[in-house]
Coordinates of C-alpha atoms and ligand atoms in Angstrom, one line a residue:
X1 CA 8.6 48.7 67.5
X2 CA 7.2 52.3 66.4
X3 CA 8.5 55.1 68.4
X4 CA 6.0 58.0 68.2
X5 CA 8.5 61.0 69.7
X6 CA 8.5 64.9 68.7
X7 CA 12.5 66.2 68.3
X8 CA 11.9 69.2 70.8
X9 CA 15.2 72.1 70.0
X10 CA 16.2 74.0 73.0
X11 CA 17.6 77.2 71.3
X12 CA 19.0 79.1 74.1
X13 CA 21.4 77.4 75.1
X14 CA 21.1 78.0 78.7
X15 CA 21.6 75.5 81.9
X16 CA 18.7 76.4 84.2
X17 CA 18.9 72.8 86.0
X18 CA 22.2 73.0 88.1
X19 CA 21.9 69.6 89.3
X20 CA 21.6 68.2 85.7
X21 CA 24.5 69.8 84.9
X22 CA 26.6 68.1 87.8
X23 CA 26.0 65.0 86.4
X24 CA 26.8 65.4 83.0
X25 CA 30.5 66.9 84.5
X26 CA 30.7 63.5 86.4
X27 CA 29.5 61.4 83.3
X28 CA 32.5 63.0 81.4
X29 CA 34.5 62.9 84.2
X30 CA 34.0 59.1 84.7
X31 CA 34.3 57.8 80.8
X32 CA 36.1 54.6 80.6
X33 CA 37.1 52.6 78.1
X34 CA 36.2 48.7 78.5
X35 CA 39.5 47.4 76.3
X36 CA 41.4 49.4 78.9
X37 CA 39.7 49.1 82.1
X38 CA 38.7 45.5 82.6
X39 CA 41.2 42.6 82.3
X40 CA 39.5 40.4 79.8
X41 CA 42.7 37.8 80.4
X42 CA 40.8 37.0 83.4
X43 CA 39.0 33.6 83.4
X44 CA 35.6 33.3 83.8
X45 CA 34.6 30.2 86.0
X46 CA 31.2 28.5 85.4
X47 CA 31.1 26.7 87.9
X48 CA 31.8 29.6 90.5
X49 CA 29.1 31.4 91.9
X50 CA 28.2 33.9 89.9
X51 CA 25.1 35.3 91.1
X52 CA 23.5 36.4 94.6
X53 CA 22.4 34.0 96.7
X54 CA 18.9 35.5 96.9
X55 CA 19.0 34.9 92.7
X56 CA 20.1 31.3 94.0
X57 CA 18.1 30.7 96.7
X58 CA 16.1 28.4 94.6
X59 CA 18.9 26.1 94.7
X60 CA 18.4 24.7 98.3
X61 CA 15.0 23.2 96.2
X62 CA 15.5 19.6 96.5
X63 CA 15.0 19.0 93.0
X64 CA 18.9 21.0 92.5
X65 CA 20.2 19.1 95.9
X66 CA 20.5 15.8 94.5
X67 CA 22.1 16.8 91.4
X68 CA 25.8 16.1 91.0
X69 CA 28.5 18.5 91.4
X70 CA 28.9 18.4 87.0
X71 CA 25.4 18.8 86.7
X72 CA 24.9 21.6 89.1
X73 CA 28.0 23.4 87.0
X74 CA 26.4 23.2 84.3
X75 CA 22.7 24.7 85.6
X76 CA 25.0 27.9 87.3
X77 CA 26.4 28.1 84.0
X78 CA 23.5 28.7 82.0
X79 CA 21.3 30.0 84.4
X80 CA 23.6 33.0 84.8
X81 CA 23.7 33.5 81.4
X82 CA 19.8 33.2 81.6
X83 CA 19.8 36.4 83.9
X84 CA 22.7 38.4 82.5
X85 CA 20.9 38.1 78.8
X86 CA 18.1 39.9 80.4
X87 CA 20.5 42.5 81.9
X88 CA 21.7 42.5 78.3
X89 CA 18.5 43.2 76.7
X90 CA 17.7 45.7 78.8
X91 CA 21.0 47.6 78.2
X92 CA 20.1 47.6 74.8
X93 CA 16.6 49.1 75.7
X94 CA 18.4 51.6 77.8
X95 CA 20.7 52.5 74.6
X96 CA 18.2 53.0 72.3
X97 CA 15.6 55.4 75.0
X98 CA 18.6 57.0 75.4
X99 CA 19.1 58.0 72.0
X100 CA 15.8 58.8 71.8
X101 CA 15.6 61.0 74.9
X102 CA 18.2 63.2 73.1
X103 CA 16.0 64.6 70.8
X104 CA 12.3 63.9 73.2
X105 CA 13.9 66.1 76.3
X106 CA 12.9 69.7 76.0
X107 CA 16.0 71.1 78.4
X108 CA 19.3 72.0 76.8
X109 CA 21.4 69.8 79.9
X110 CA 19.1 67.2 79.9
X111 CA 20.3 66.8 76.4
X112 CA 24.0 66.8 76.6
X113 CA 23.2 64.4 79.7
X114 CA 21.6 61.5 77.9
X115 CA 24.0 61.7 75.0
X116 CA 26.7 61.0 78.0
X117 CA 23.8 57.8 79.0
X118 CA 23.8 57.0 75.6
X119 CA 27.8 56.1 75.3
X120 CA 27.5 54.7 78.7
X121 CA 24.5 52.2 77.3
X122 CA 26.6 51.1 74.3
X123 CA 29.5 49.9 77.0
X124 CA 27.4 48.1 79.3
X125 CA 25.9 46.4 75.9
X126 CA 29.7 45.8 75.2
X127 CA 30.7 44.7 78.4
X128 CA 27.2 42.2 78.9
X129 CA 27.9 40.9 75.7
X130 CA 31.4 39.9 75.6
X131 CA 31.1 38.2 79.3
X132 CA 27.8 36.3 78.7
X133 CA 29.7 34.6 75.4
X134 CA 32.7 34.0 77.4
X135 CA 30.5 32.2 79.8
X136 CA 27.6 30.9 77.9
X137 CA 25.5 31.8 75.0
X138 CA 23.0 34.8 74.7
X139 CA 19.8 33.9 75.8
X140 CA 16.2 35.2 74.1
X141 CA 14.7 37.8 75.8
X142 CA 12.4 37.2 78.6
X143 CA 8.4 38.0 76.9
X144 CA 7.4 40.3 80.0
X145 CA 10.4 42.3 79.9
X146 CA 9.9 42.7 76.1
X147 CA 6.7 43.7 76.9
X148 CA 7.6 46.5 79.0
X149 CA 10.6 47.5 76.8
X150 CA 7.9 47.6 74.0
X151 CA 5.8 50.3 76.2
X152 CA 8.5 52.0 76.9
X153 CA 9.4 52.3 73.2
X154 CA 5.7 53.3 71.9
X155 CA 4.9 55.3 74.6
X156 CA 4.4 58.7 73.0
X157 CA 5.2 61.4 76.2
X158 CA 8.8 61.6 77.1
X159 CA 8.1 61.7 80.4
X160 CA 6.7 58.3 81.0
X161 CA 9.7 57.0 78.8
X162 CA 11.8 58.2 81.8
X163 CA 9.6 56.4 84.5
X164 CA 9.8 53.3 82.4
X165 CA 13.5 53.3 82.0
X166 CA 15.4 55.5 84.4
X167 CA 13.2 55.0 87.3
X168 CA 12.0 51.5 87.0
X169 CA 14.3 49.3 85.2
X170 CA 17.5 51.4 86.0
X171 CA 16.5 51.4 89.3
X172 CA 16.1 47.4 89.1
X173 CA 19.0 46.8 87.4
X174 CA 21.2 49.1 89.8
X175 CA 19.9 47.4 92.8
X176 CA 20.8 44.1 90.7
X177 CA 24.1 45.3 89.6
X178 CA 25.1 45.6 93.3
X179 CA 23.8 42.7 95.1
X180 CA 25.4 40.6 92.3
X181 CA 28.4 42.6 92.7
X182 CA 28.5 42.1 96.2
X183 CA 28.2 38.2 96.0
X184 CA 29.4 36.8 92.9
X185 CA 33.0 34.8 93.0
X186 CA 33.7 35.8 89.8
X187 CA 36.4 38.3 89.7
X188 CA 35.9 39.4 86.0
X189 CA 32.0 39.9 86.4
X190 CA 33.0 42.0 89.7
X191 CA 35.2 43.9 88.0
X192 CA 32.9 45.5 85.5
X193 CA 29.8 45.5 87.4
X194 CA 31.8 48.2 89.6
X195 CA 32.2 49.9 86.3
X196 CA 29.0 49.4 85.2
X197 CA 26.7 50.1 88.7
X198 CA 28.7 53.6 88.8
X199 CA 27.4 54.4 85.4
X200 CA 23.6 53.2 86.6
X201 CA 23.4 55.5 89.9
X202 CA 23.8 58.1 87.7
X203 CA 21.4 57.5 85.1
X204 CA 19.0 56.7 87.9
X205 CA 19.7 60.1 89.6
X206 CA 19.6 61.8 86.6
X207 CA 15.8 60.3 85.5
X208 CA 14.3 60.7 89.1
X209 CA 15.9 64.7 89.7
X210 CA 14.8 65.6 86.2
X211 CA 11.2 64.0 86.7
X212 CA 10.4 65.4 89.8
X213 CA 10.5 68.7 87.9
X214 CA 9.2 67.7 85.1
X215 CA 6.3 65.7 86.2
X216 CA 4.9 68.8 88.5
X217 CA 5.2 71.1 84.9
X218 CA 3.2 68.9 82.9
X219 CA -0.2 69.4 81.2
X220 CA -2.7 67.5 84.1
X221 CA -4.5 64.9 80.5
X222 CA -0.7 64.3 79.8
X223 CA 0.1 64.0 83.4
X224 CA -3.0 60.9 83.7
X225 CA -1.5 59.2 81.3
X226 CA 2.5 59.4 82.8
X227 CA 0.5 58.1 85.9
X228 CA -1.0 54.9 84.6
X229 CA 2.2 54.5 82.8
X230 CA 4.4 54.7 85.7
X231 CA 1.3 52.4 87.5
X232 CA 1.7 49.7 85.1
X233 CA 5.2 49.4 84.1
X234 CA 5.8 48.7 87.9
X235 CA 2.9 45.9 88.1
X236 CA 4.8 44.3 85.5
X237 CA 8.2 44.8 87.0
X238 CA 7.0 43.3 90.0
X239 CA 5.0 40.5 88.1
X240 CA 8.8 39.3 86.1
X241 CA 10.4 39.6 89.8
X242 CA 8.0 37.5 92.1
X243 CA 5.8 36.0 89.4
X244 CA 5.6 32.8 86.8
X245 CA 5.9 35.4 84.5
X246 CA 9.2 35.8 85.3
X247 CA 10.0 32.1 84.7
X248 CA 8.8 32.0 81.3
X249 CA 11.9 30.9 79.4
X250 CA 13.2 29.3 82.2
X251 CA 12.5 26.3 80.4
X252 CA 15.2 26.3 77.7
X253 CA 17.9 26.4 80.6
X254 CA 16.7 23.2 82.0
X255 CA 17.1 21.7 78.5
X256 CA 20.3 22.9 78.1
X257 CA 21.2 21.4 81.2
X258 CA 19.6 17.9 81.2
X259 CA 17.1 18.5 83.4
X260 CA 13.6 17.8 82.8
X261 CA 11.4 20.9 83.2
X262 CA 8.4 18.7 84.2
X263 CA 10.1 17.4 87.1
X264 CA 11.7 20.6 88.2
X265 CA 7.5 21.8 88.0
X266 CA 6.0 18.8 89.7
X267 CA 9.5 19.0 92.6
X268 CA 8.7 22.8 92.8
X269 CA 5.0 22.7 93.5
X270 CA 5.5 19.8 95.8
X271 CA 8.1 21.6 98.0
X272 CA 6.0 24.7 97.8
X273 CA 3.4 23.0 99.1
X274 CA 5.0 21.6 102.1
X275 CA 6.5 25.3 103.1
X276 CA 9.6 25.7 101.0
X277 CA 9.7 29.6 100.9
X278 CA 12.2 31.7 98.8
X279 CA 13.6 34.6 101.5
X280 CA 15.0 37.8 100.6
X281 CA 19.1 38.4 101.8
X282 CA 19.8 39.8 104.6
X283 CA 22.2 43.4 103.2
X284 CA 21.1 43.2 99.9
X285 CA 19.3 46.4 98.4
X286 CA 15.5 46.6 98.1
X287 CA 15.2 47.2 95.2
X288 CA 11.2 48.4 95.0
X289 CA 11.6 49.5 98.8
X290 CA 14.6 51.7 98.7
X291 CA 15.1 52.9 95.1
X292 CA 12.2 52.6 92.5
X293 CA 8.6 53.2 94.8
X294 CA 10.3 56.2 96.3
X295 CA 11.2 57.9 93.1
X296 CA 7.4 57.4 91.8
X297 CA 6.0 58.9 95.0
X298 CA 8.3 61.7 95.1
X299 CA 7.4 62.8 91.6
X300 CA 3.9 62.8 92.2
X301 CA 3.0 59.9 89.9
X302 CA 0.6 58.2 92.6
X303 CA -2.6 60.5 92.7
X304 CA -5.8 59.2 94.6
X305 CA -6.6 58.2 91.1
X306 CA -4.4 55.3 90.5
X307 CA -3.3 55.0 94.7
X308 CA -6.3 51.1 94.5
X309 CA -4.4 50.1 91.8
X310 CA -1.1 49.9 93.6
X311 CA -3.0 48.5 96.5
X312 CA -4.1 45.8 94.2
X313 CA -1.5 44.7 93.0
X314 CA 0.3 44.1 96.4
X315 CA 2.7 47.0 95.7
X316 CA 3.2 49.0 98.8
X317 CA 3.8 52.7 98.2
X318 CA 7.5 53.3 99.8
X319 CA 8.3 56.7 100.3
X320 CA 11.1 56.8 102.1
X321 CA 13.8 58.6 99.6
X322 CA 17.0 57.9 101.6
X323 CA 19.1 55.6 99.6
X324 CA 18.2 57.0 96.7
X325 CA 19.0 60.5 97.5
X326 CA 22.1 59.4 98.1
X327 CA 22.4 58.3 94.6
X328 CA 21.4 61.8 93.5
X329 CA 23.5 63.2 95.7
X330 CA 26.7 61.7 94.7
X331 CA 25.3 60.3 91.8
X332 CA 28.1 57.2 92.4
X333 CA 27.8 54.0 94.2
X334 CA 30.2 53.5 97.4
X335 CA 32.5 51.0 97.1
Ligands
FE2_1 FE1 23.2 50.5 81.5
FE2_2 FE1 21.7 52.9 82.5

């Protein structure tokens, strides 16, 4: 992939963004070390739960309900590892922006702030890594998201860079990071998704403070093209969440685990067809409600312009900025 991106010097030195600031004092403050912090003597089950139920709830399918417990091991097994390899991916997506937002980010604090992401990325690469191998194997990346991750790389303004990854799929992958923290019965994954979500509220507060600013400074040509950006990295988002195109791949995991993907279609559509519906969890975080929708509305990314679009693509255009001012405003998850 060809990253077009200007190295932009800020010469003076000077902090003008005191809220920047705070969070590159936390990010030092909060370093860790993952040979120190987590326990890596602790076992990792396969055939515990390791993922939220609403990420399960496709198990209540009949086609999974007259499998054997072994077999049904087996599935959880590698269809966690299925998920956490996109996590994975993604990390190293959010390493490598990072780097690259170093020298793309015109503000001398936005600077020393994703240097800080950066060296939080390479430990949640770490961390994803070592645990998916304990569990599993590493899975291929999932085509949409290296889709998006590709626009996110070739994009050539900064700015939509920051929509693509801070905003959307941080935001994604922090409301992930709790729910499966939440629910999961593995006490090793728990362990350093605590770790890891602390790191993400950050990096999500730092992308959607910074923007806001950023977004109402820009040239309005540039600006048009941040707004289509931000309009169609979302449609995707929310095409791999609810779509087929997020099963693509999905495949391979029913191979690994003896099951015959045709059947688990022809079951799937069957059920479907007489009512079986997938329902959202009760406590979890909405994602697209509560953390990403709100941060692209705030920042002035959803002009009159591009509003239809949105509108037809089913994405409703959440404003209310609650939960994730919170985030800004600690710029930490509660425990
Ligand atoms: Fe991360
Ligand atoms: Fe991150």
């Amino acid at each position: 992939m060809h990253s077009p991106i200007d190295a932009i010097w800020d010469w003076s030195y000077e902090i003008e963004q005191k809220r920047l600031d705070e969070l590159y004092v936390k990010a030092k403050r909060d370093q860790w070390n993952s040979d120190v912090a987590i326990d890596w003597t602790t076992p990792i089950d396969p055939g515990g739960k390791i993922l939220d139920p609403e990420r399960m709830a496709f198990l209540k399918l009949a086609f999974f309900q007259k499998l054997d417990p072994r077999q049904l091991e087996r599935f959880n097994a590698h269809y966690s590892a299925w998920i956490l390899s996109q996590l994975l991916h993604g990390e190293q997506g959010a390493l490598m922006i990072a780097g690259e937002l170093v020298a793309a980010v015109p503000d001398y604090e936005a600077k020393l702030y994703v240097a800080s992401q950066a060296m939080d990325e390479a430990r949640h690469v770490e961390v994803f890594s070592r645990y998916i191998r304990g569990l599993d194997k590493i899975y291929p990346v999932q085509p949409t998201l290296k889709d998006i991750l590709r626009d996110i790389v070739e994009t050539p303004h900064w700015q939509a860079k920051m929509v693509g990854m801070q905003v959307i799929l941080e935001g994604l992958a922090l409301g992930t990071f709790i729910n499966v923290r939440a629910a999961t019965g593995c006490a090793l994954l728990r362990s350093l998704l605590g770790y890891v979500a602390r790191d993400e509220a950050r990096h999500v507060a730092f992308g959607n403070i910074y923007l806001t600013t950023e977004i109402a400074r820009m040239h309005a040509d540039d600006r048009v093209a941040v707004e289509d950006f931000a309009c169609e990295t979302t449609r995707k988002t929310v095409a791999m969440r609810r779509g087929n195109e997020g099963m693509a791949g999905f495949d391979q995991v029913l191979v690994d685990s003896d099951l015959d993907p045709g059947d688990f279609i022809a079951s799937m559509h069957a059920e479907v067809a007489a009512g079986f519906k997938l329902s959202a969890t009760p406590g979890n975080v909405h994602t697209l409600k509560s953390i990403i929708m709100p941060g692209i509305v705030r920042a002035g990314l959803v002009s009159d312009r591009v509003r239809p679009r949105y509108d037809a693509a089913g994405i409703k255009l959440f404003a209310d900025t609650r939960v994730l001012e919170e985030f800004e405003d600690s710029g930490e998850v509660r425990a």
